[in-house]
Amino acid sequence: MNVIKAINKRQSIRAYQQKEVEPEKLEAILSAANRAPSAGNLQAYQIYVIRKEEMKQKLAEAAAGQNFLAQAPVVLVFCSVPERSKEKYGEKSVVYAMQDACAAVCNVMLAAVELGLGTCWVDAVIETLAAKAINAKNGHIPEVILPIGYPAEKPPYTTRRELSDIVTEV
Ligand SMILES: Cc1cc2nc3c(=O)[nH]c(=O)nc-3n(C[C@H](O)[C@H](O)[C@H](O)COP(=O)(O)O)c2cc1C
């Protein structure tokens, strides 16, 4: 599958089969994250791989009760780690670390499509609760919760704005 096809095929999946994600697929997905761009190539993020039911339930609570995420066999939590780029970027490291984490999320979502897996970007609504749920290290701030699994639904594609609404030619 080429990248454009994967981009067009991706959609948020909020129901998952109770089928494990093969370790080699998970490794390919994590390697895709590792190839994402980052400010100063400092990779100021940490990915927590969550499989324990209890942790997934607590993450769902931290995400304002979005219980569907706990159904997924694997849940990745992308944390920003501003400390890692603070020396180089000072206060800006907070934003850069978030952007680094989000760039990794996008790579993962597309790699998952290629491998027949579904994902959904879920906001870590109460980040302190999410951090507690996964025993995050100090300074690791949960930004995105990403359930991954084989889709158990095929929702209609969502619409988008016209290109002319989001693009400005100058
Ligand atoms: C920053 C951000 C936060 C999001 N938060 C949630 C969320 O908490 N729960 C959820 O189900 N989807 C969430 N989404 C997914 C969007 O709802 C979804 O991407 C959008 O409706 C477009 O649909 P599509 O992904 O199927 O193309 C989020 C997406 C982004 C980028």
Short mmCIF file of C-alpha atoms and ligand atoms in Angstrom, two decimals:
data_model
loop_
_atom_site.label_atom_id
_atom_site.label_comp_id
_atom_site.label_asym_id
_atom_site.label_seq_id
_atom_site.Cartn_x
_atom_site.Cartn_y
_atom_site.Cartn_z
CA MET A 1 0.00 0.00 0.00
CA ASN A 2 1.39 3.42 -0.79
CA VAL A 3 1.28 6.25 1.72
CA ILE A 4 -1.48 8.21 -0.01
CA LYS A 5 -3.66 5.11 -0.04
CA ALA A 6 -3.02 4.53 3.67
CA ILE A 7 -3.86 8.17 4.45
CA ASN A 8 -7.15 7.88 2.60
CA LYS A 9 -7.99 4.53 4.15
CA ARG A 10 -7.33 5.57 7.76
CA GLN A 11 -10.33 6.35 9.90
CA SER A 12 -10.95 6.36 13.61
CA ILE A 13 -11.90 2.89 14.83
CA ARG A 14 -13.77 2.66 18.11
CA ALA A 15 -14.56 -1.07 18.27
CA TYR A 16 -11.94 -3.82 18.25
CA GLN A 17 -11.85 -7.58 17.86
CA GLN A 18 -10.56 -9.56 20.81
CA LYS A 19 -7.63 -10.69 18.72
CA GLU A 20 -4.07 -10.03 19.82
CA VAL A 21 -1.80 -7.76 17.81
CA GLU A 22 1.12 -9.87 16.62
CA PRO A 23 4.43 -8.89 18.27
CA GLU A 24 6.11 -8.33 14.88
CA LYS A 25 3.31 -5.95 13.88
CA LEU A 26 3.64 -4.03 17.13
CA GLU A 27 7.37 -3.80 16.60
CA ALA A 28 6.87 -2.47 13.07
CA ILE A 29 4.44 0.09 14.45
CA LEU A 30 6.83 1.23 17.16
CA SER A 31 9.65 1.43 14.64
CA ALA A 32 7.44 3.66 12.48
CA ALA A 33 7.05 5.95 15.50
CA ASN A 34 10.79 6.00 15.94
CA ARG A 35 11.25 7.32 12.36
CA ALA A 36 9.02 10.33 12.95
CA PRO A 37 10.58 13.78 12.77
CA SER A 38 11.26 15.62 16.03
CA ALA A 39 12.63 18.99 17.02
CA GLY A 40 16.41 18.82 16.93
CA ASN A 41 16.00 15.05 16.49
CA LEU A 42 15.77 14.87 20.28
CA GLN A 43 12.63 12.66 20.32
CA ALA A 44 11.21 14.31 23.40
CA TYR A 45 8.50 11.72 23.95
CA GLN A 46 8.00 8.32 25.50
CA ILE A 47 5.59 5.62 24.35
CA TYR A 48 4.04 3.41 27.02
CA VAL A 49 2.71 0.07 25.80
CA ILE A 50 -0.28 -0.94 27.87
CA ARG A 51 -1.87 -4.39 27.84
CA LYS A 52 -3.07 -4.81 31.44
CA GLU A 53 -6.87 -4.65 31.72
CA GLU A 54 -6.79 -2.65 34.92
CA MET A 55 -4.53 0.01 33.41
CA LYS A 56 -6.69 0.23 30.28
CA GLN A 57 -9.78 0.76 32.43
CA LYS A 58 -8.07 3.54 34.34
CA LEU A 59 -6.97 5.13 31.08
CA ALA A 60 -10.58 5.06 29.89
CA GLU A 61 -11.55 6.90 33.07
CA ALA A 62 -8.79 9.45 32.49
CA ALA A 63 -10.21 9.94 29.00
CA ALA A 64 -13.62 11.01 30.34
CA GLY A 65 -15.08 7.51 30.34
CA GLN A 66 -14.28 6.53 26.76
CA ASN A 67 -14.56 2.85 27.54
CA PHE A 68 -14.11 1.66 23.98
CA LEU A 69 -10.37 2.18 24.30
CA ALA A 70 -10.15 -0.52 26.97
CA GLN A 71 -11.46 -3.07 24.43
CA ALA A 72 -8.32 -2.79 22.33
CA PRO A 73 -5.68 -5.47 22.98
CA VAL A 74 -2.93 -2.86 23.03
CA VAL A 75 -3.09 0.76 24.04
CA LEU A 76 -0.20 3.11 23.42
CA VAL A 77 0.17 6.22 25.52
CA PHE A 78 2.30 8.93 23.97
CA CYS A 79 3.83 11.17 26.60
CA SER A 80 5.68 14.37 25.96
CA VAL A 81 9.02 14.62 27.78
CA PRO A 82 10.00 18.30 27.61
CA GLU A 83 13.01 17.70 29.85
CA ARG A 84 14.69 15.92 26.94
CA SER A 85 14.79 19.01 24.77
CA LYS A 86 14.81 21.70 27.45
CA GLU A 87 18.52 22.34 27.32
CA LYS A 88 18.31 23.15 23.63
CA TYR A 89 14.92 24.83 23.42
CA GLY A 90 14.13 26.23 26.89
CA GLU A 91 10.43 27.03 27.38
CA LYS A 92 9.65 26.11 23.79
CA SER A 93 10.51 22.51 24.67
CA VAL A 94 7.02 22.05 26.13
CA VAL A 95 5.39 22.67 22.75
CA TYR A 96 8.10 20.88 20.80
CA ALA A 97 7.78 17.78 22.98
CA MET A 98 4.03 17.71 22.30
CA GLN A 99 4.65 18.12 18.59
CA ASP A 100 7.27 15.36 18.65
CA ALA A 101 4.77 13.03 20.32
CA CYS A 102 2.03 13.92 17.83
CA ALA A 103 4.30 13.34 14.83
CA ALA A 104 5.01 9.86 16.20
CA VAL A 105 1.28 9.25 16.64
CA CYS A 106 0.64 10.03 12.96
CA ASN A 107 3.33 7.61 11.81
CA VAL A 108 1.83 4.91 14.02
CA MET A 109 -1.71 5.48 12.74
CA LEU A 110 -0.60 5.08 9.13
CA ALA A 111 1.61 2.07 9.81
CA ALA A 112 -1.37 0.45 11.56
CA VAL A 113 -3.52 0.87 8.43
CA GLU A 114 -0.85 -0.83 6.35
CA LEU A 115 -0.91 -3.76 8.79
CA GLY A 116 -4.72 -4.09 8.79
CA LEU A 117 -5.09 -2.56 12.24
CA GLY A 118 -7.35 0.21 13.51
CA THR A 119 -6.56 3.07 15.85
CA CYS A 120 -8.26 6.07 17.36
CA TRP A 121 -6.58 9.23 18.64
CA VAL A 122 -7.97 9.71 22.16
CA ASP A 123 -7.26 12.75 24.22
CA ALA A 124 -5.73 12.10 27.64
CA VAL A 125 -8.37 14.42 29.09
CA ILE A 126 -7.16 14.35 32.68
CA GLU A 127 -3.46 13.93 32.17
CA THR A 128 -2.66 13.50 35.86
CA LEU A 129 -5.07 10.55 36.04
CA ALA A 130 -3.63 9.07 32.84
CA ALA A 131 -0.10 9.44 34.23
CA LYS A 132 -1.14 7.65 37.40
CA ALA A 133 -2.88 4.90 35.43
CA ILE A 134 0.32 3.93 33.61
CA ASN A 135 2.80 4.68 36.41
CA ALA A 136 4.38 7.32 34.20
CA LYS A 137 7.77 8.59 35.26
CA ASN A 138 8.02 12.13 36.58
CA GLY A 139 8.13 14.53 33.67
CA HIS A 140 6.38 12.14 31.27
CA ILE A 141 3.12 13.89 30.39
CA PRO A 142 0.39 11.81 28.69
CA GLU A 143 -0.78 13.57 25.53
CA VAL A 144 -2.43 10.97 23.33
CA ILE A 145 -3.95 7.59 24.12
CA LEU A 146 -3.98 5.34 21.08
CA PRO A 147 -5.89 2.05 21.23
CA ILE A 148 -4.75 -0.41 18.55
CA GLY A 149 -6.50 -3.55 17.39
CA TYR A 150 -8.20 -5.34 14.56
CA PRO A 151 -11.31 -3.35 13.64
CA ALA A 152 -14.71 -4.70 14.67
CA GLU A 153 -16.54 -1.95 12.81
CA LYS A 154 -16.47 -0.19 9.47
CA PRO A 155 -17.83 3.27 10.09
CA PRO A 156 -18.67 5.62 7.25
CA TYR A 157 -15.87 7.99 6.39
CA THR A 158 -16.08 11.39 8.02
CA THR A 159 -16.32 14.45 5.82
CA ARG A 160 -13.76 17.22 5.50
CA ARG A 161 -13.77 20.93 4.79
CA GLU A 162 -13.16 22.00 1.23
CA LEU A 163 -9.46 22.38 0.50
CA SER A 164 -10.11 26.05 -0.18
CA ASP A 165 -11.24 26.44 3.47
CA ILE A 166 -7.98 25.16 4.88
CA VAL A 167 -5.47 26.27 2.28
CA THR A 168 -4.30 29.81 1.70
CA GLU A 169 -2.29 30.53 -1.39
CA VAL A 170 -0.19 33.64 -1.00
C1 LIG B 1 -6.36 16.17 18.97
C2 LIG B 1 -7.38 15.09 18.73
C3 LIG B 1 -8.15 14.66 19.79
C4 LIG B 1 -9.09 13.64 19.58
N1 LIG B 1 -9.76 13.16 20.66
C5 LIG B 1 -10.62 12.13 20.49
C6 LIG B 1 -11.22 11.52 21.62
O1 LIG B 1 -10.95 11.88 22.78
N2 LIG B 1 -12.08 10.51 21.40
C7 LIG B 1 -12.38 10.04 20.15
O2 LIG B 1 -13.16 9.10 20.02
N3 LIG B 1 -11.79 10.59 19.05
C8 LIG B 1 -10.92 11.60 19.19
N4 LIG B 1 -10.26 12.11 18.11
C9 LIG B 1 -10.54 11.57 16.75
C10 LIG B 1 -11.41 12.53 15.93
O3 LIG B 1 -12.71 12.56 16.46
C11 LIG B 1 -11.40 12.07 14.48
O4 LIG B 1 -10.08 12.02 14.00
C12 LIG B 1 -12.22 13.00 13.57
O5 LIG B 1 -13.57 12.98 13.93
C13 LIG B 1 -12.11 12.61 12.09
O6 LIG B 1 -12.52 11.27 11.89
P1 LIG B 1 -11.54 10.17 11.28
O7 LIG B 1 -10.37 10.03 12.22
O8 LIG B 1 -12.36 8.91 11.25
O9 LIG B 1 -11.11 10.62 9.95
C14 LIG B 1 -9.29 13.10 18.28
C15 LIG B 1 -8.49 13.53 17.23
C16 LIG B 1 -7.52 14.48 17.47
C17 LIG B 1 -6.60 14.86 16.33
#
